[in-house]
């Protein structure tokens, strides 16, 4: 998984009825776009994330 600052991280809900989480990547701390990522979510909280298989990086258009 590769990301850049400004990309969006989309975490899919794991169970039926659980909402997806969307956030903007503020920092990429791994080498060459690799995780972990500092993400600011739509509800305002920030978290350091190592994405799992339920995550997708949505790249910003160039």
XYZ file of C-alpha atoms in Angstrom:
62
model
C 0.000 0.000 0.000
C 1.339 3.405 -0.998
C -0.060 6.834 -0.144
C 0.845 10.502 -0.210
C -0.123 13.458 1.962
C -3.603 14.591 0.957
C -4.846 11.146 -0.086
C -7.920 9.752 1.659
C -7.989 6.586 3.741
C -11.272 4.654 3.494
C -11.769 2.036 6.209
C -14.689 -0.258 5.434
C -16.990 -1.339 8.286
C -16.129 -4.889 9.344
C -19.658 -5.984 10.243
C -23.096 -5.370 8.802
C -24.384 -2.084 10.217
C -20.950 -0.655 11.052
C -20.250 2.591 9.233
C -17.194 3.200 7.068
C -14.557 5.654 8.313
C -13.031 8.269 6.030
C -10.004 10.384 6.754
C -7.327 12.511 5.130
C -3.696 11.442 5.337
C -1.706 14.194 7.068
C 1.681 12.439 7.299
C 3.311 9.414 5.696
C 5.848 8.034 8.160
C 7.027 4.990 6.211
C 9.601 4.979 3.458
C 8.429 5.657 -0.112
C 4.721 6.080 0.758
C 4.457 3.050 3.027
C 2.524 3.000 6.338
C 2.124 4.079 9.079
C -0.019 7.110 8.264
C -1.195 9.943 10.475
C -4.859 10.342 9.539
C -7.419 13.016 10.434
C -10.901 11.518 10.318
C -14.110 13.328 9.363
C -15.171 13.519 13.024
C -12.010 15.513 13.827
C -9.870 12.968 15.657
C -6.367 12.060 14.497
C -4.755 8.655 14.723
C -1.617 6.839 13.611
C -2.823 3.999 11.358
C -1.209 0.896 9.910
C -3.916 -0.059 7.388
C -5.274 -3.576 7.295
C -7.074 -5.499 4.552
C -10.280 -3.518 5.165
C -8.619 -0.230 4.090
C -8.302 1.463 0.703
C -6.210 4.511 -0.194
C -8.081 6.901 -2.474
C -5.474 8.980 -4.278
C -5.931 12.689 -4.936
C -6.110 13.537 -8.642
C -2.809 14.946 -9.879
